[in-house]
């Protein structure tokens, strides 16, 4: 199994992303989140990458950005996240996402120096498009120093930790090998055990 396999039902996605069901529904129906699933048989099942995408939307909107901007940015980021977080999953890791945190960190933060960052820039004009780049923490800082426009930096190490922690703490509904499974949440799992982080995104403008 892979992080792109659609295994988790909506309740698990919402727990990982940290948003409400009505909010998630609005992002899909009004803002075009996951348009490729419209009318498909996998409408209610999502992958770990999908959960990271919704986590990104939630984080950006909580930072004060519009839902449409957040959805547009997250959908552009999705292919980059698929490559960055590409790891094989065991059945145990699928059932117990807290055990996946260390594997993800080894993949995206091997030297424990520069961590991966999404650099998001708003469109320059009303008809323009959101620009999304996958950078390291060092190159992201250099890019923001060179650019005069406002940009948003998202720490993907924090984002993935928070999403996997949310999935681990809550009850989880998923499907493995065609069979629906239910895994009770870690109600007593402390934030220290899953290392739940601070907000992943920060907004910068020239001179910051």
mmCIF file of C-alpha atoms in Angstrom:
data_model
loop_
_atom_site.group_PDB
_atom_site.id
_atom_site.type_symbol
_atom_site.label_atom_id
_atom_site.label_comp_id
_atom_site.label_asym_id
_atom_site.label_seq_id
_atom_site.Cartn_x
_atom_site.Cartn_y
_atom_site.Cartn_z
ATOM 1 C CA UNK A 1 0.000 0.000 0.000
ATOM 2 C CA UNK A 2 1.027 3.584 -0.653
ATOM 3 C CA UNK A 3 0.212 7.038 0.714
ATOM 4 C CA UNK A 4 -1.869 7.636 -2.438
ATOM 5 C CA UNK A 5 -4.168 4.644 -1.874
ATOM 6 C CA UNK A 6 -7.711 5.715 -0.983
ATOM 7 C CA UNK A 7 -8.307 3.785 2.229
ATOM 8 C CA UNK A 8 -9.842 6.178 4.769
ATOM 9 C CA UNK A 9 -13.435 7.290 5.120
ATOM 10 C CA UNK A 10 -14.505 10.900 5.591
ATOM 11 C CA UNK A 11 -14.577 10.836 9.397
ATOM 12 C CA UNK A 12 -10.895 9.874 9.489
ATOM 13 C CA UNK A 13 -9.981 12.581 6.993
ATOM 14 C CA UNK A 14 -11.767 15.204 9.071
ATOM 15 C CA UNK A 15 -9.962 14.061 12.219
ATOM 16 C CA UNK A 16 -6.578 14.270 10.528
ATOM 17 C CA UNK A 17 -7.238 17.585 8.826
ATOM 18 C CA UNK A 18 -8.736 19.172 11.931
ATOM 19 C CA UNK A 19 -11.775 20.661 10.193
ATOM 20 C CA UNK A 20 -15.522 20.200 10.601
ATOM 21 C CA UNK A 21 -17.643 18.061 8.293
ATOM 22 C CA UNK A 22 -19.714 21.049 7.115
ATOM 23 C CA UNK A 23 -16.567 23.011 6.355
ATOM 24 C CA UNK A 24 -15.067 20.134 4.391
ATOM 25 C CA UNK A 25 -18.313 19.713 2.443
ATOM 26 C CA UNK A 26 -18.313 23.423 1.583
ATOM 27 C CA UNK A 27 -14.738 23.260 0.312
ATOM 28 C CA UNK A 28 -15.716 20.407 -2.003
ATOM 29 C CA UNK A 29 -19.038 21.776 -3.216
ATOM 30 C CA UNK A 30 -18.219 25.490 -3.428
ATOM 31 C CA UNK A 31 -14.481 25.698 -3.915
ATOM 32 C CA UNK A 32 -13.665 22.664 -6.057
ATOM 33 C CA UNK A 33 -11.659 20.551 -3.638
ATOM 34 C CA UNK A 34 -10.992 17.088 -5.168
ATOM 35 C CA UNK A 35 -12.936 17.696 -8.409
ATOM 36 C CA UNK A 36 -11.577 14.451 -9.875
ATOM 37 C CA UNK A 37 -13.655 12.425 -7.394
ATOM 38 C CA UNK A 38 -16.972 13.944 -8.429
ATOM 39 C CA UNK A 39 -19.352 11.182 -9.450
ATOM 40 C CA UNK A 40 -16.785 8.474 -8.781
ATOM 41 C CA UNK A 41 -17.119 5.361 -6.683
ATOM 42 C CA UNK A 42 -14.380 6.511 -4.322
ATOM 43 C CA UNK A 43 -16.133 9.751 -3.368
ATOM 44 C CA UNK A 44 -16.026 8.906 0.332
ATOM 45 C CA UNK A 45 -12.575 7.317 0.587
ATOM 46 C CA UNK A 46 -9.350 9.241 0.796
ATOM 47 C CA UNK A 47 -5.605 8.692 0.913
ATOM 48 C CA UNK A 48 -3.052 10.014 3.370
ATOM 49 C CA UNK A 49 -2.036 12.531 0.702
ATOM 50 C CA UNK A 50 -5.669 13.675 0.467
ATOM 51 C CA UNK A 51 -5.668 14.164 4.231
ATOM 52 C CA UNK A 52 -2.483 16.250 3.992
ATOM 53 C CA UNK A 53 -4.127 18.329 1.237
ATOM 54 C CA UNK A 54 -7.179 19.063 3.402
ATOM 55 C CA UNK A 55 -4.874 19.794 6.347
ATOM 56 C CA UNK A 56 -3.173 22.384 4.161
ATOM 57 C CA UNK A 57 -6.513 23.973 3.232
ATOM 58 C CA UNK A 58 -7.498 24.106 6.892
ATOM 59 C CA UNK A 59 -4.180 25.608 7.950
ATOM 60 C CA UNK A 60 -4.268 28.302 5.255
ATOM 61 C CA UNK A 61 -7.845 29.324 6.044
ATOM 62 C CA UNK A 62 -7.061 29.474 9.765
ATOM 63 C CA UNK A 63 -4.226 31.826 8.849
ATOM 64 C CA UNK A 64 -6.786 34.235 7.384
ATOM 65 C CA UNK A 65 -6.659 33.280 3.702
ATOM 66 C CA UNK A 66 -9.822 32.753 1.677
ATOM 67 C CA UNK A 67 -11.208 29.262 1.196
ATOM 68 C CA UNK A 68 -10.871 29.537 -2.589
ATOM 69 C CA UNK A 69 -7.226 30.594 -2.380
ATOM 70 C CA UNK A 70 -6.501 27.785 0.085
ATOM 71 C CA UNK A 71 -8.180 25.138 -2.079
ATOM 72 C CA UNK A 72 -6.449 26.362 -5.249
ATOM 73 C CA UNK A 73 -3.059 26.302 -3.513
ATOM 74 C CA UNK A 74 -3.621 22.883 -1.937
ATOM 75 C CA UNK A 75 -4.751 21.288 -5.196
ATOM 76 C CA UNK A 76 -1.637 22.640 -6.919
ATOM 77 C CA UNK A 77 0.476 21.292 -4.072
ATOM 78 C CA UNK A 78 -1.055 17.794 -4.216
ATOM 79 C CA UNK A 79 1.248 16.358 -6.950
ATOM 80 C CA UNK A 80 4.283 17.750 -5.111
ATOM 81 C CA UNK A 81 3.131 16.126 -1.873
ATOM 82 C CA UNK A 82 2.647 12.787 -3.641
ATOM 83 C CA UNK A 83 6.306 12.781 -4.683
ATOM 84 C CA UNK A 84 7.662 14.095 -1.382
ATOM 85 C CA UNK A 85 5.749 11.673 0.859
ATOM 86 C CA UNK A 86 6.012 8.627 -1.406
ATOM 87 C CA UNK A 87 6.586 5.718 0.978
ATOM 88 C CA UNK A 88 5.214 2.163 1.135
ATOM 89 C CA UNK A 89 2.806 1.451 3.973
ATOM 90 C CA UNK A 90 2.329 -1.671 6.045
ATOM 91 C CA UNK A 91 -1.127 -2.661 7.259
ATOM 92 C CA UNK A 92 -0.097 -1.770 10.780
ATOM 93 C CA UNK A 93 0.974 1.745 9.738
ATOM 94 C CA UNK A 94 -2.305 2.206 7.893
ATOM 95 C CA UNK A 95 -4.193 1.224 11.045
ATOM 96 C CA UNK A 96 -1.915 3.099 13.456
ATOM 97 C CA UNK A 97 -0.818 6.379 11.807
ATOM 98 C CA UNK A 98 1.283 7.421 14.815
ATOM 99 C CA UNK A 99 3.734 4.679 13.794
ATOM 100 C CA UNK A 100 4.060 6.293 10.375
ATOM 101 C CA UNK A 101 5.377 9.598 11.738
ATOM 102 C CA UNK A 102 8.980 8.422 12.108
ATOM 103 C CA UNK A 103 8.990 6.822 8.635
ATOM 104 C CA UNK A 104 7.687 10.040 7.073
ATOM 105 C CA UNK A 105 10.294 12.091 8.907
ATOM 106 C CA UNK A 106 13.132 9.841 7.726
ATOM 107 C CA UNK A 107 11.889 10.268 4.155
ATOM 108 C CA UNK A 108 11.456 14.044 4.084
ATOM 109 C CA UNK A 109 14.049 15.101 6.695
ATOM 110 C CA UNK A 110 16.940 12.631 6.271
ATOM 111 C CA UNK A 111 19.769 14.865 7.474
ATOM 112 C CA UNK A 112 17.642 16.603 10.121
ATOM 113 C CA UNK A 113 18.851 19.963 8.843
ATOM 114 C CA UNK A 114 16.812 21.525 6.040
ATOM 115 C CA UNK A 115 13.148 20.504 6.162
ATOM 116 C CA UNK A 116 10.729 20.658 3.194
ATOM 117 C CA UNK A 117 8.665 23.802 2.773
ATOM 118 C CA UNK A 118 5.836 24.784 0.453
ATOM 119 C CA UNK A 119 6.268 28.305 -0.837
ATOM 120 C CA UNK A 120 2.919 29.718 -1.958
ATOM 121 C CA UNK A 121 2.542 33.021 -3.780
ATOM 122 C CA UNK A 122 -0.775 34.721 -4.545
ATOM 123 C CA UNK A 123 -1.500 35.593 -8.197
ATOM 124 C CA UNK A 124 0.009 38.882 -9.353
ATOM 125 C CA UNK A 125 -3.259 39.853 -11.068
ATOM 126 C CA UNK A 126 -6.928 39.023 -10.581
ATOM 127 C CA UNK A 127 -6.783 36.678 -13.576
ATOM 128 C CA UNK A 128 -3.528 35.037 -12.507
ATOM 129 C CA UNK A 129 -2.955 31.729 -10.757
ATOM 130 C CA UNK A 130 -1.561 30.721 -7.396
ATOM 131 C CA UNK A 131 2.088 29.642 -7.598
ATOM 132 C CA UNK A 132 3.289 26.741 -5.454
ATOM 133 C CA UNK A 133 6.882 25.506 -5.120
ATOM 134 C CA UNK A 134 8.438 22.748 -3.042
ATOM 135 C CA UNK A 135 11.630 24.075 -1.450
ATOM 136 C CA UNK A 136 13.887 23.400 1.507
ATOM 137 C CA UNK A 137 13.812 25.662 4.541
ATOM 138 C CA UNK A 138 17.061 27.286 3.376
ATOM 139 C CA UNK A 139 16.062 27.870 -0.243
ATOM 140 C CA UNK A 140 12.633 29.059 0.894
ATOM 141 C CA UNK A 141 14.236 31.757 3.033
ATOM 142 C CA UNK A 142 16.473 32.789 0.133
ATOM 143 C CA UNK A 143 13.502 32.909 -2.252
ATOM 144 C CA UNK A 144 11.481 35.100 0.106
ATOM 145 C CA UNK A 145 14.407 37.500 0.441
ATOM 146 C CA UNK A 146 14.653 37.834 -3.349
ATOM 147 C CA UNK A 147 10.938 38.283 -3.987
ATOM 148 C CA UNK A 148 9.119 41.478 -3.170
ATOM 149 C CA UNK A 149 5.657 39.929 -3.223
ATOM 150 C CA UNK A 150 3.776 38.436 -0.298
ATOM 151 C CA UNK A 151 4.343 34.691 0.087
ATOM 152 C CA UNK A 152 3.224 31.953 2.459
ATOM 153 C CA UNK A 153 5.640 29.368 3.796
ATOM 154 C CA UNK A 154 4.281 26.015 5.015
ATOM 155 C CA UNK A 155 6.481 23.689 7.058
ATOM 156 C CA UNK A 156 5.579 20.243 5.730
ATOM 157 C CA UNK A 157 7.228 18.488 8.639
ATOM 158 C CA UNK A 158 4.776 20.199 11.000
ATOM 159 C CA UNK A 159 1.838 19.682 8.631
ATOM 160 C CA UNK A 160 2.363 15.924 8.320
ATOM 161 C CA UNK A 161 2.936 15.464 12.053
ATOM 162 C CA UNK A 162 -0.263 17.296 12.913
ATOM 163 C CA UNK A 163 -2.362 15.333 10.419
ATOM 164 C CA UNK A 164 -1.017 11.931 11.463
ATOM 165 C CA UNK A 165 -1.422 12.857 15.127
ATOM 166 C CA UNK A 166 -5.048 13.836 14.549
ATOM 167 C CA UNK A 167 -5.677 10.533 12.792
ATOM 168 C CA UNK A 168 -4.041 8.592 15.632
ATOM 169 C CA UNK A 169 -5.998 10.269 18.425
ATOM 170 C CA UNK A 170 -9.433 9.887 16.799
ATOM 171 C CA UNK A 171 -11.399 6.757 15.944
ATOM 172 C CA UNK A 172 -10.568 5.626 12.423
ATOM 173 C CA UNK A 173 -12.730 4.105 9.689
ATOM 174 C CA UNK A 174 -10.904 2.594 6.735
ATOM 175 C CA UNK A 175 -10.950 -0.170 4.170
ATOM 176 C CA UNK A 176 -8.136 -2.700 3.718
ATOM 177 C CA UNK A 177 -8.268 -5.472 1.105
ATOM 178 C CA UNK A 178 -11.915 -4.685 0.439
ATOM 179 C CA UNK A 179 -12.914 -5.047 4.089
ATOM 180 C CA UNK A 180 -14.110 -2.164 6.224
ATOM 181 C CA UNK A 181 -12.149 -1.773 9.449
ATOM 182 C CA UNK A 182 -12.679 0.285 12.582
ATOM 183 C CA UNK A 183 -9.795 1.281 14.832
ATOM 184 C CA UNK A 184 -10.539 2.991 18.174
ATOM 185 C CA UNK A 185 -8.634 6.179 18.760
ATOM 186 C CA UNK A 186 -5.827 6.738 21.232
ATOM 187 C CA UNK A 187 -7.970 8.797 23.609
ATOM 188 C CA UNK A 188 -5.131 9.009 26.134
ATOM 189 C CA UNK A 189 -2.356 9.562 23.602
ATOM 190 C CA UNK A 190 -0.545 12.706 24.670
ATOM 191 C CA UNK A 191 0.589 15.437 22.309
ATOM 192 C CA UNK A 192 4.130 14.716 23.428
ATOM 193 C CA UNK A 193 3.900 11.116 22.250
ATOM 194 C CA UNK A 194 2.813 12.159 18.759
ATOM 195 C CA UNK A 195 4.753 15.431 18.873
ATOM 196 C CA UNK A 196 1.843 17.504 17.637
ATOM 197 C CA UNK A 197 3.346 20.757 16.348
ATOM 198 C CA UNK A 198 2.606 24.416 16.027
ATOM 199 C CA UNK A 199 0.806 25.910 13.027
ATOM 200 C CA UNK A 200 2.683 24.933 9.850
ATOM 201 C CA UNK A 201 2.167 28.123 7.823
ATOM 202 C CA UNK A 202 3.578 31.622 8.084
ATOM 203 C CA UNK A 203 2.938 34.608 5.869
ATOM 204 C CA UNK A 204 5.783 36.851 4.736
ATOM 205 C CA UNK A 205 6.112 40.053 2.768
ATOM 206 C CA UNK A 206 9.085 42.066 1.600
ATOM 207 C CA UNK A 207 11.012 43.413 4.555
ATOM 208 C CA UNK A 208 9.919 40.736 7.064
#
